[in-house]
């Protein structure tokens, strides 16, 4: 084996010995010769070293006191393609603002071709590069939040609650229904207990793949029930979706009083998918993570929230396709991620 520098100059060429160390501060060429030296194969070796800590989390403040965002009395952020959409509640109905995921400082107001009620904002979800929202018995679809078309007219649909990688899910008067054709038709899902245990506020749905099975996902629905019920923990429902099998049901997660790793009942809590499991942001200023598909949670001390997040007010939380997490509250916008989530991962 012959080692050469990037310029392949003979003066620095040397034969490799197993007792040698090799300086890879710059690319090296390695020639591997046949036993009789009649032929060789040449390889270029480059060693890349990251100059940042993998699990350091950094927040970047992108907007301050944005009056349009601050005007929403409640809001929901949805990442769709290369944009972040914020659906906001106002006295005049649901309004929408948009910013590119590589921006976050400039937000444009979108004029919609339909009028949506004030509470429609909480139904906004994304699936396969399109936005969906339900209002007044209609399910709408849009590629840009401006032009909406009716995917279905279905008075049974009360609220869209989320999506897996292939299906849309919605609340009906009796429980949960699923659409496997982008909102055109709906079918009731089975629940393992009474629908009264479904969360009614702070609803967020996320999915995680199952490494041991192909075309199978764990879907988690998390939120809270009415404060008057005096729940001490958030309400969680789980569903394993096997896309090759129609069977399955939603399972209510019953949590024992002495069980550790409980997600507490909070005025607001929103979940997002993560590279491993799920994360959640609470109105108590804590960042939680779950690595067992939502069964247990613990606070992640590696993530320190921006100081201004401590202010009162409803917030929005989502994750884009570049693995950045977005927080929007009181006209402020922050974007952040773990360094390792930005590293190129090649096979």
C-alpha atoms as a printed R data frame, in Angstrom:
    type eleno elety resid chain resno       x      y       z
1   ATOM     1    CA   UNK     A     1   0.000  0.000   0.000
2   ATOM     2    CA   UNK     A     2   1.447  3.366  -1.095
3   ATOM     3    CA   UNK     A     3   0.325  6.625   0.560
4   ATOM     4    CA   UNK     A     4   0.432  9.942  -1.334
5   ATOM     5    CA   UNK     A     5  -0.741 13.463  -0.614
6   ATOM     6    CA   UNK     A     6  -3.448 15.234  -2.609
7   ATOM     7    CA   UNK     A     7  -0.927 16.308  -5.274
8   ATOM     8    CA   UNK     A     8   0.405 12.748  -5.676
9   ATOM     9    CA   UNK     A     9   4.003 13.976  -5.392
10  ATOM    10    CA   UNK     A    10   6.585 11.202  -5.089
11  ATOM    11    CA   UNK     A    11   8.558 13.152  -2.498
12  ATOM    12    CA   UNK     A    12   5.862 12.550   0.128
13  ATOM    13    CA   UNK     A    13   4.877  9.063  -0.973
14  ATOM    14    CA   UNK     A    14   5.489  6.282   1.503
15  ATOM    15    CA   UNK     A    15   4.601  2.649   1.933
16  ATOM    16    CA   UNK     A    16   2.120  1.984   4.698
17  ATOM    17    CA   UNK     A    17   3.110  0.039   7.796
18  ATOM    18    CA   UNK     A    18   0.589 -1.170  10.380
19  ATOM    19    CA   UNK     A    19   2.655  0.578  13.050
20  ATOM    20    CA   UNK     A    20   2.261  3.953  11.304
21  ATOM    21    CA   UNK     A    21  -0.248  6.696  12.010
22  ATOM    22    CA   UNK     A    22  -1.738  8.588   9.056
23  ATOM    23    CA   UNK     A    23  -2.389 12.318   8.929
24  ATOM    24    CA   UNK     A    24  -5.806 12.827   7.345
25  ATOM    25    CA   UNK     A    25  -5.944 16.590   7.920
26  ATOM    26    CA   UNK     A    26  -6.126 16.784   4.134
27  ATOM    27    CA   UNK     A    27  -7.260 14.191   1.535
28  ATOM    28    CA   UNK     A    28  -4.915 11.277   0.854
29  ATOM    29    CA   UNK     A    29  -4.573  8.897  -2.075
30  ATOM    30    CA   UNK     A    30  -3.946  5.247  -1.343
31  ATOM    31    CA   UNK     A    31  -2.673  2.809  -3.957
32  ATOM    32    CA   UNK     A    32  -3.184 -0.853  -3.269
33  ATOM    33    CA   UNK     A    33  -0.877 -3.027  -5.407
34  ATOM    34    CA   UNK     A    34  -1.233 -6.621  -6.514
35  ATOM    35    CA   UNK     A    35   1.236 -9.151  -5.167
36  ATOM    36    CA   UNK     A    36   3.556 -8.878  -8.178
37  ATOM    37    CA   UNK     A    37   3.172 -5.064  -8.425
38  ATOM    38    CA   UNK     A    38   1.856 -5.384 -11.973
39  ATOM    39    CA   UNK     A    39  -1.401 -3.545 -11.214
40  ATOM    40    CA   UNK     A    40  -2.939 -1.312  -8.571
41  ATOM    41    CA   UNK     A    41  -6.231  0.296  -7.519
42  ATOM    42    CA   UNK     A    42  -6.242  3.887  -6.284
43  ATOM    43    CA   UNK     A    43  -8.561  5.345  -3.628
44  ATOM    44    CA   UNK     A    44  -9.042  8.901  -2.420
45  ATOM    45    CA   UNK     A    45  -9.643  9.061   1.337
46  ATOM    46    CA   UNK     A    46 -11.219 12.116   2.979
47  ATOM    47    CA   UNK     A    47 -12.047 12.272   6.685
48  ATOM    48    CA   UNK     A    48 -14.732 14.754   7.724
49  ATOM    49    CA   UNK     A    49 -14.797 15.902  11.347
50  ATOM    50    CA   UNK     A    50 -17.700 17.914  12.736
51  ATOM    51    CA   UNK     A    51 -16.601 21.061  14.536
52  ATOM    52    CA   UNK     A    52 -19.733 21.334  16.678
53  ATOM    53    CA   UNK     A    53 -21.196 19.279  19.489
54  ATOM    54    CA   UNK     A    54 -23.914 16.930  18.177
55  ATOM    55    CA   UNK     A    55 -26.461 17.397  20.975
56  ATOM    56    CA   UNK     A    56 -26.132 21.132  21.486
57  ATOM    57    CA   UNK     A    57 -29.479 22.841  20.843
58  ATOM    58    CA   UNK     A    58 -29.486 26.394  19.506
59  ATOM    59    CA   UNK     A    59 -32.435 28.780  19.177
60  ATOM    60    CA   UNK     A    60 -32.451 31.646  16.683
61  ATOM    61    CA   UNK     A    61 -34.820 34.571  17.193
62  ATOM    62    CA   UNK     A    62 -36.311 35.344  13.786
63  ATOM    63    CA   UNK     A    63 -39.051 37.871  14.559
64  ATOM    64    CA   UNK     A    64 -39.828 40.287  17.391
65  ATOM    65    CA   UNK     A    65 -43.174 41.893  18.183
66  ATOM    66    CA   UNK     A    66 -44.708 40.954  14.859
67  ATOM    67    CA   UNK     A    67 -48.080 42.702  15.072
68  ATOM    68    CA   UNK     A    68 -49.845 40.289  12.700
69  ATOM    69    CA   UNK     A    69 -48.854 37.231  14.719
70  ATOM    70    CA   UNK     A    70 -49.495 38.973  18.037
71  ATOM    71    CA   UNK     A    71 -53.051 39.829  16.921
72  ATOM    72    CA   UNK     A    72 -54.111 36.164  16.982
73  ATOM    73    CA   UNK     A    73 -55.959 35.209  20.177
74  ATOM    74    CA   UNK     A    74 -54.995 31.595  19.487
75  ATOM    75    CA   UNK     A    75 -52.961 29.989  16.745
76  ATOM    76    CA   UNK     A    76 -51.687 26.805  15.157
77  ATOM    77    CA   UNK     A    77 -48.498 26.388  13.117
78  ATOM    78    CA   UNK     A    78 -48.335 23.855  10.301
79  ATOM    79    CA   UNK     A    79 -45.185 22.979   8.363
80  ATOM    80    CA   UNK     A    80 -45.993 22.084   4.765
81  ATOM    81    CA   UNK     A    81 -43.307 21.708   2.123
82  ATOM    82    CA   UNK     A    82 -40.853 24.598   2.324
83  ATOM    83    CA   UNK     A    83 -43.193 26.926   4.212
84  ATOM    84    CA   UNK     A    84 -44.602 27.501   7.691
85  ATOM    85    CA   UNK     A    85 -48.268 28.460   7.868
86  ATOM    86    CA   UNK     A    86 -49.779 30.014  10.985
87  ATOM    87    CA   UNK     A    87 -53.551 29.715  11.236
88  ATOM    88    CA   UNK     A    88 -54.843 32.286  13.698
89  ATOM    89    CA   UNK     A    89 -58.084 32.885  15.544
90  ATOM    90    CA   UNK     A    90 -59.573 36.365  15.238
91  ATOM    91    CA   UNK     A    91 -62.994 37.920  15.830
92  ATOM    92    CA   UNK     A    92 -63.436 38.019  12.052
93  ATOM    93    CA   UNK     A    93 -62.666 34.334  11.540
94  ATOM    94    CA   UNK     A    94 -59.562 32.251  10.895
95  ATOM    95    CA   UNK     A    95 -56.695 34.099   9.165
96  ATOM    96    CA   UNK     A    96 -53.444 32.711   7.747
97  ATOM    97    CA   UNK     A    97 -49.861 33.976   7.656
98  ATOM    98    CA   UNK     A    98 -46.994 32.354   5.778
99  ATOM    99    CA   UNK     A    99 -43.192 32.382   5.858
100 ATOM   100    CA   UNK     A   100 -40.545 30.271   4.139
101 ATOM   101    CA   UNK     A   101 -38.730 27.803   6.375
102 ATOM   102    CA   UNK     A   102 -35.440 29.515   5.507
103 ATOM   103    CA   UNK     A   103 -36.856 32.882   6.593
104 ATOM   104    CA   UNK     A   104 -39.177 33.276   9.588
105 ATOM   105    CA   UNK     A   105 -38.725 37.030   9.913
106 ATOM   106    CA   UNK     A   106 -41.055 38.141   7.112
107 ATOM   107    CA   UNK     A   107 -44.655 36.923   7.268
108 ATOM   108    CA   UNK     A   108 -47.156 37.483   4.467
109 ATOM   109    CA   UNK     A   109 -50.909 37.552   4.932
110 ATOM   110    CA   UNK     A   110 -52.801 35.131   2.701
111 ATOM   111    CA   UNK     A   111 -56.150 36.026   1.156
112 ATOM   112    CA   UNK     A   112 -58.271 32.868   1.113
113 ATOM   113    CA   UNK     A   113 -61.043 32.147  -1.355
114 ATOM   114    CA   UNK     A   114 -63.235 30.790   1.480
115 ATOM   115    CA   UNK     A   115 -64.361 32.307   4.769
116 ATOM   116    CA   UNK     A   116 -63.502 30.157   7.776
117 ATOM   117    CA   UNK     A   117 -64.986 30.429  11.242
118 ATOM   118    CA   UNK     A   118 -62.923 31.625  14.200
119 ATOM   119    CA   UNK     A   119 -62.380 28.082  15.515
120 ATOM   120    CA   UNK     A   120 -61.423 26.527  12.177
121 ATOM   121    CA   UNK     A   121 -57.728 27.281  12.824
122 ATOM   122    CA   UNK     A   122 -57.417 24.277  15.140
123 ATOM   123    CA   UNK     A   123 -58.370 21.883  12.290
124 ATOM   124    CA   UNK     A   124 -55.438 22.820  10.046
125 ATOM   125    CA   UNK     A   125 -53.197 19.855   9.186
126 ATOM   126    CA   UNK     A   126 -50.757 18.895   6.443
127 ATOM   127    CA   UNK     A   127 -50.498 15.671   4.458
128 ATOM   128    CA   UNK     A   128 -48.272 14.862   1.506
129 ATOM   129    CA   UNK     A   129 -47.472 18.473   0.607
130 ATOM   130    CA   UNK     A   130 -51.030 19.796   0.931
131 ATOM   131    CA   UNK     A   131 -52.968 21.631   3.613
132 ATOM   132    CA   UNK     A   132 -56.338 20.484   4.918
133 ATOM   133    CA   UNK     A   133 -58.869 22.172   7.163
134 ATOM   134    CA   UNK     A   134 -62.478 21.477   8.174
135 ATOM   135    CA   UNK     A   135 -65.248 23.974   8.828
136 ATOM   136    CA   UNK     A   136 -69.037 23.952   8.702
137 ATOM   137    CA   UNK     A   137 -69.317 20.334   7.572
138 ATOM   138    CA   UNK     A   138 -66.801 20.745   4.736
139 ATOM   139    CA   UNK     A   139 -63.282 19.387   4.437
140 ATOM   140    CA   UNK     A   140 -61.096 21.696   2.337
141 ATOM   141    CA   UNK     A   141 -57.737 21.058   0.632
142 ATOM   142    CA   UNK     A   142 -55.157 23.558  -0.615
143 ATOM   143    CA   UNK     A   143 -51.626 23.647  -1.974
144 ATOM   144    CA   UNK     A   144 -50.958 27.225  -0.861
145 ATOM   145    CA   UNK     A   145 -53.584 28.196   1.793
146 ATOM   146    CA   UNK     A   146 -55.041 30.713  -0.678
147 ATOM   147    CA   UNK     A   147 -57.091 28.556  -3.028
148 ATOM   148    CA   UNK     A   148 -59.178 25.953  -1.203
149 ATOM   149    CA   UNK     A   149 -61.285 23.253  -2.850
150 ATOM   150    CA   UNK     A   150 -63.884 21.081  -1.159
151 ATOM   151    CA   UNK     A   151 -62.499 17.579  -0.647
152 ATOM   152    CA   UNK     A   152 -65.793 16.376   0.843
153 ATOM   153    CA   UNK     A   153 -69.076 17.609   2.236
154 ATOM   154    CA   UNK     A   154 -69.584 15.659   5.438
155 ATOM   155    CA   UNK     A   155 -71.526 17.055   8.372
156 ATOM   156    CA   UNK     A   156 -70.232 14.184  10.532
157 ATOM   157    CA   UNK     A   157 -66.740 15.708  10.482
158 ATOM   158    CA   UNK     A   158 -66.422 18.082  13.436
159 ATOM   159    CA   UNK     A   159 -62.676 18.737  13.413
160 ATOM   160    CA   UNK     A   160 -59.566 17.447  11.643
161 ATOM   161    CA   UNK     A   161 -57.149 16.271  14.319
162 ATOM   162    CA   UNK     A   162 -54.075 15.199  12.381
163 ATOM   163    CA   UNK     A   163 -52.498 12.900   9.843
164 ATOM   164    CA   UNK     A   164 -50.252  9.888   9.600
165 ATOM   165    CA   UNK     A   165 -47.946  9.553   6.599
166 ATOM   166    CA   UNK     A   166 -50.908  8.421   4.466
167 ATOM   167    CA   UNK     A   167 -54.214  9.064   6.271
168 ATOM   168    CA   UNK     A   168 -56.225 11.983   7.605
169 ATOM   169    CA   UNK     A   169 -58.018 11.713  10.957
170 ATOM   170    CA   UNK     A   170 -60.992 13.657  12.262
171 ATOM   171    CA   UNK     A   171 -63.370 13.874  15.201
172 ATOM   172    CA   UNK     A   172 -67.023 13.042  14.700
173 ATOM   173    CA   UNK     A   173 -69.866 13.197  17.204
174 ATOM   174    CA   UNK     A   174 -69.174  9.573  18.151
175 ATOM   175    CA   UNK     A   175 -65.386  9.298  17.977
176 ATOM   176    CA   UNK     A   176 -62.637  9.235  15.331
177 ATOM   177    CA   UNK     A   177 -62.926  8.695  11.577
178 ATOM   178    CA   UNK     A   178 -60.185  8.105   9.020
179 ATOM   179    CA   UNK     A   179 -59.819  9.148   5.385
180 ATOM   180    CA   UNK     A   180 -57.501  7.103   3.193
181 ATOM   181    CA   UNK     A   181 -58.171  9.172   0.068
182 ATOM   182    CA   UNK     A   182 -57.145 12.713   1.039
183 ATOM   183    CA   UNK     A   183 -60.418 13.667   2.681
184 ATOM   184    CA   UNK     A   184 -62.832 12.455  -0.012
185 ATOM   185    CA   UNK     A   185 -64.418  9.667   2.051
186 ATOM   186    CA   UNK     A   186 -64.440  8.789   5.734
187 ATOM   187    CA   UNK     A   187 -64.794  5.638   7.813
188 ATOM   188    CA   UNK     A   188 -65.356  5.318  11.567
189 ATOM   189    CA   UNK     A   189 -62.463  3.933  13.617
190 ATOM   190    CA   UNK     A   190 -62.828  1.607  16.580
191 ATOM   191    CA   UNK     A   191 -62.062  2.916  20.085
192 ATOM   192    CA   UNK     A   192 -61.214  0.656  22.992
193 ATOM   193    CA   UNK     A   193 -63.151  2.806  25.459
194 ATOM   194    CA   UNK     A   194 -65.730  5.586  25.607
195 ATOM   195    CA   UNK     A   195 -65.198  8.622  23.346
196 ATOM   196    CA   UNK     A   196 -65.639 10.860  26.405
197 ATOM   197    CA   UNK     A   197 -61.964 10.130  27.149
198 ATOM   198    CA   UNK     A   198 -60.773 11.750  23.912
199 ATOM   199    CA   UNK     A   199 -58.888 15.051  24.380
200 ATOM   200    CA   UNK     A   200 -60.795 18.198  23.462
201 ATOM   201    CA   UNK     A   201 -58.105 20.901  23.767
202 ATOM   202    CA   UNK     A   202 -54.441 21.202  22.758
203 ATOM   203    CA   UNK     A   203 -54.851 18.420  20.230
204 ATOM   204    CA   UNK     A   204 -51.750 17.312  18.349
205 ATOM   205    CA   UNK     A   205 -51.076 14.123  16.411
206 ATOM   206    CA   UNK     A   206 -47.731 12.670  15.393
207 ATOM   207    CA   UNK     A   207 -46.387  9.461  13.910
208 ATOM   208    CA   UNK     A   208 -43.263  7.358  14.361
209 ATOM   209    CA   UNK     A   209 -42.165  4.462  12.180
210 ATOM   210    CA   UNK     A   210 -41.768  0.952  13.548
211 ATOM   211    CA   UNK     A   211 -38.246 -0.228  12.801
212 ATOM   212    CA   UNK     A   212 -39.117 -3.898  13.075
213 ATOM   213    CA   UNK     A   213 -41.971 -3.801  10.566
214 ATOM   214    CA   UNK     A   214 -42.491 -2.425   7.061
215 ATOM   215    CA   UNK     A   215 -45.404 -0.053   6.373
216 ATOM   216    CA   UNK     A   216 -46.338  0.147  10.045
217 ATOM   217    CA   UNK     A   217 -46.560  3.360  12.095
218 ATOM   218    CA   UNK     A   218 -47.337  4.308  15.662
219 ATOM   219    CA   UNK     A   219 -49.782  7.211  15.723
220 ATOM   220    CA   UNK     A   220 -50.091  9.267  18.911
221 ATOM   221    CA   UNK     A   221 -52.956 11.622  19.726
222 ATOM   222    CA   UNK     A   222 -52.241 13.805  22.750
223 ATOM   223    CA   UNK     A   223 -54.132 16.690  24.298
224 ATOM   224    CA   UNK     A   224 -56.143 17.668  27.352
225 ATOM   225    CA   UNK     A   225 -59.721 17.368  28.492
226 ATOM   226    CA   UNK     A   226 -61.747 20.118  30.105
227 ATOM   227    CA   UNK     A   227 -60.180 21.634  33.205
228 ATOM   228    CA   UNK     A   228 -63.400 21.012  35.159
229 ATOM   229    CA   UNK     A   229 -62.728 17.262  34.976
230 ATOM   230    CA   UNK     A   230 -59.655 17.854  37.171
231 ATOM   231    CA   UNK     A   231 -57.337 15.570  35.222
232 ATOM   232    CA   UNK     A   232 -53.780 15.601  36.522
233 ATOM   233    CA   UNK     A   233 -52.191 14.199  33.355
234 ATOM   234    CA   UNK     A   234 -52.532 14.842  29.636
235 ATOM   235    CA   UNK     A   235 -54.796 12.510  27.683
236 ATOM   236    CA   UNK     A   236 -53.102 10.121  25.251
237 ATOM   237    CA   UNK     A   237 -54.503  7.726  22.675
238 ATOM   238    CA   UNK     A   238 -52.317  5.396  20.617
239 ATOM   239    CA   UNK     A   239 -52.904  3.536  17.378
240 ATOM   240    CA   UNK     A   240 -50.613  1.145  15.522
241 ATOM   241    CA   UNK     A   241 -51.410  1.486  11.834
242 ATOM   242    CA   UNK     A   242 -50.518 -1.429   9.561
243 ATOM   243    CA   UNK     A   243 -51.106 -0.193   6.034
244 ATOM   244    CA   UNK     A   244 -51.288 -3.774   4.753
245 ATOM   245    CA   UNK     A   245 -54.035 -4.650   7.225
246 ATOM   246    CA   UNK     A   246 -57.342 -2.871   7.813
247 ATOM   247    CA   UNK     A   247 -57.665 -4.119  11.399
248 ATOM   248    CA   UNK     A   248 -56.724 -2.120  14.481
249 ATOM   249    CA   UNK     A   249 -58.174  0.343  16.923
250 ATOM   250    CA   UNK     A   250 -57.391  3.406  18.993
251 ATOM   251    CA   UNK     A   251 -56.250  2.579  22.506
252 ATOM   252    CA   UNK     A   252 -56.679  4.921  25.452
253 ATOM   253    CA   UNK     A   253 -53.524  5.094  27.563
254 ATOM   254    CA   UNK     A   254 -54.555  4.486  31.156
255 ATOM   255    CA   UNK     A   255 -51.913  5.787  33.543
256 ATOM   256    CA   UNK     A   256 -51.554  4.448  37.060
257 ATOM   257    CA   UNK     A   257 -51.223  6.977  39.862
258 ATOM   258    CA   UNK     A   258 -47.780  5.747  40.882
259 ATOM   259    CA   UNK     A   259 -46.458  5.427  37.352
260 ATOM   260    CA   UNK     A   260 -43.431  7.567  36.523
261 ATOM   261    CA   UNK     A   261 -42.900  9.487  33.298
262 ATOM   262    CA   UNK     A   262 -46.361 11.068  33.135
263 ATOM   263    CA   UNK     A   263 -47.094 14.089  30.967
264 ATOM   264    CA   UNK     A   264 -48.802 16.527  33.360
265 ATOM   265    CA   UNK     A   265 -52.063 18.317  32.577
266 ATOM   266    CA   UNK     A   266 -51.089 21.783  31.349
267 ATOM   267    CA   UNK     A   267 -52.952 24.819  30.062
268 ATOM   268    CA   UNK     A   268 -51.199 24.140  26.778
269 ATOM   269    CA   UNK     A   269 -49.052 21.279  25.504
270 ATOM   270    CA   UNK     A   270 -48.162 20.503  21.878
271 ATOM   271    CA   UNK     A   271 -46.236 17.528  20.514
272 ATOM   272    CA   UNK     A   272 -43.970 17.141  17.483
273 ATOM   273    CA   UNK     A   273 -42.208 14.235  15.862
274 ATOM   274    CA   UNK     A   274 -38.478 13.789  16.475
275 ATOM   275    CA   UNK     A   275 -35.768 11.695  14.824
276 ATOM   276    CA   UNK     A   276 -36.231  9.270  17.711
277 ATOM   277    CA   UNK     A   277 -39.726  9.319  19.177
278 ATOM   278    CA   UNK     A   278 -41.642 12.486  20.056
279 ATOM   279    CA   UNK     A   279 -41.061 15.808  21.795
280 ATOM   280    CA   UNK     A   280 -43.530 18.091  23.566
281 ATOM   281    CA   UNK     A   281 -43.546 21.741  24.577
282 ATOM   282    CA   UNK     A   282 -45.550 22.806  27.610
283 ATOM   283    CA   UNK     A   283 -46.873 26.143  28.818
284 ATOM   284    CA   UNK     A   284 -44.843 25.513  31.983
285 ATOM   285    CA   UNK     A   285 -41.705 26.289  29.955
286 ATOM   286    CA   UNK     A   286 -40.499 22.690  29.857
287 ATOM   287    CA   UNK     A   287 -39.403 20.576  26.914
288 ATOM   288    CA   UNK     A   288 -40.258 16.900  27.126
289 ATOM   289    CA   UNK     A   289 -39.243 13.873  25.104
290 ATOM   290    CA   UNK     A   290 -40.609 10.372  24.679
291 ATOM   291    CA   UNK     A   291 -38.637  7.552  23.134
292 ATOM   292    CA   UNK     A   292 -41.267  4.867  23.596
293 ATOM   293    CA   UNK     A   293 -44.020  6.121  21.277
294 ATOM   294    CA   UNK     A   294 -45.643  8.355  23.884
295 ATOM   295    CA   UNK     A   295 -45.935  5.846  26.724
296 ATOM   296    CA   UNK     A   296 -43.641  7.829  29.027
297 ATOM   297    CA   UNK     A   297 -42.144 11.322  29.045
298 ATOM   298    CA   UNK     A   298 -39.250 13.049  30.721
299 ATOM   299    CA   UNK     A   299 -37.947 16.581  30.654
300 ATOM   300    CA   UNK     A   300 -35.014 17.137  28.305
301 ATOM   301    CA   UNK     A   301 -32.537 19.374  30.095
302 ATOM   302    CA   UNK     A   302 -30.501 19.738  26.892
303 ATOM   303    CA   UNK     A   303 -33.114 22.125  25.482
304 ATOM   304    CA   UNK     A   304 -33.304 25.538  27.165
305 ATOM   305    CA   UNK     A   305 -36.194 27.637  25.913
306 ATOM   306    CA   UNK     A   306 -35.718 31.278  24.862
307 ATOM   307    CA   UNK     A   307 -36.082 33.646  27.816
308 ATOM   308    CA   UNK     A   308 -38.977 35.535  26.222
309 ATOM   309    CA   UNK     A   309 -40.996 32.330  25.912
310 ATOM   310    CA   UNK     A   310 -41.797 32.689  29.613
311 ATOM   311    CA   UNK     A   311 -44.301 35.431  28.806
312 ATOM   312    CA   UNK     A   312 -47.996 34.587  28.988
313 ATOM   313    CA   UNK     A   313 -50.027 33.796  25.900
314 ATOM   314    CA   UNK     A   314 -50.959 30.955  23.604
315 ATOM   315    CA   UNK     A   315 -48.171 29.559  21.448
316 ATOM   316    CA   UNK     A   316 -47.708 27.481  18.286
317 ATOM   317    CA   UNK     A   317 -45.156 24.718  17.855
318 ATOM   318    CA   UNK     A   318 -44.191 22.650  14.799
319 ATOM   319    CA   UNK     A   319 -41.256 20.979  13.041
320 ATOM   320    CA   UNK     A   320 -40.226 21.518   9.420
321 ATOM   321    CA   UNK     A   321 -38.656 19.184   6.869
322 ATOM   322    CA   UNK     A   322 -35.164 20.454   7.760
323 ATOM   323    CA   UNK     A   323 -35.673 19.166  11.327
324 ATOM   324    CA   UNK     A   324 -36.020 22.659  12.776
325 ATOM   325    CA   UNK     A   325 -38.512 23.245  15.579
326 ATOM   326    CA   UNK     A   326 -40.521 26.467  15.453
327 ATOM   327    CA   UNK     A   327 -42.074 28.331  18.383
328 ATOM   328    CA   UNK     A   328 -44.372 31.305  17.826
329 ATOM   329    CA   UNK     A   329 -45.679 33.320  20.773
330 ATOM   330    CA   UNK     A   330 -46.761 36.930  21.335
331 ATOM   331    CA   UNK     A   331 -45.352 38.051  17.995
332 ATOM   332    CA   UNK     A   332 -41.978 36.363  18.555
333 ATOM   333    CA   UNK     A   333 -40.672 33.574  16.342
334 ATOM   334    CA   UNK     A   334 -37.864 31.183  17.266
335 ATOM   335    CA   UNK     A   335 -36.344 28.344  15.264
336 ATOM   336    CA   UNK     A   336 -33.927 25.770  16.626
337 ATOM   337    CA   UNK     A   337 -32.622 22.238  16.373
338 ATOM   338    CA   UNK     A   338 -29.938 19.919  17.654
339 ATOM   339    CA   UNK     A   339 -26.716 20.278  15.656
340 ATOM   340    CA   UNK     A   340 -26.777 16.591  14.736
341 ATOM   341    CA   UNK     A   341 -30.171 17.033  13.070
342 ATOM   342    CA   UNK     A   342 -28.521 19.308  10.520
343 ATOM   343    CA   UNK     A   343 -25.708 16.966   9.610
344 ATOM   344    CA   UNK     A   344 -25.914 15.207   6.285
345 ATOM   345    CA   UNK     A   345 -26.701 11.534   6.768
346 ATOM   346    CA   UNK     A   346 -25.550  9.433   3.845
347 ATOM   347    CA   UNK     A   347 -25.751  5.670   3.378
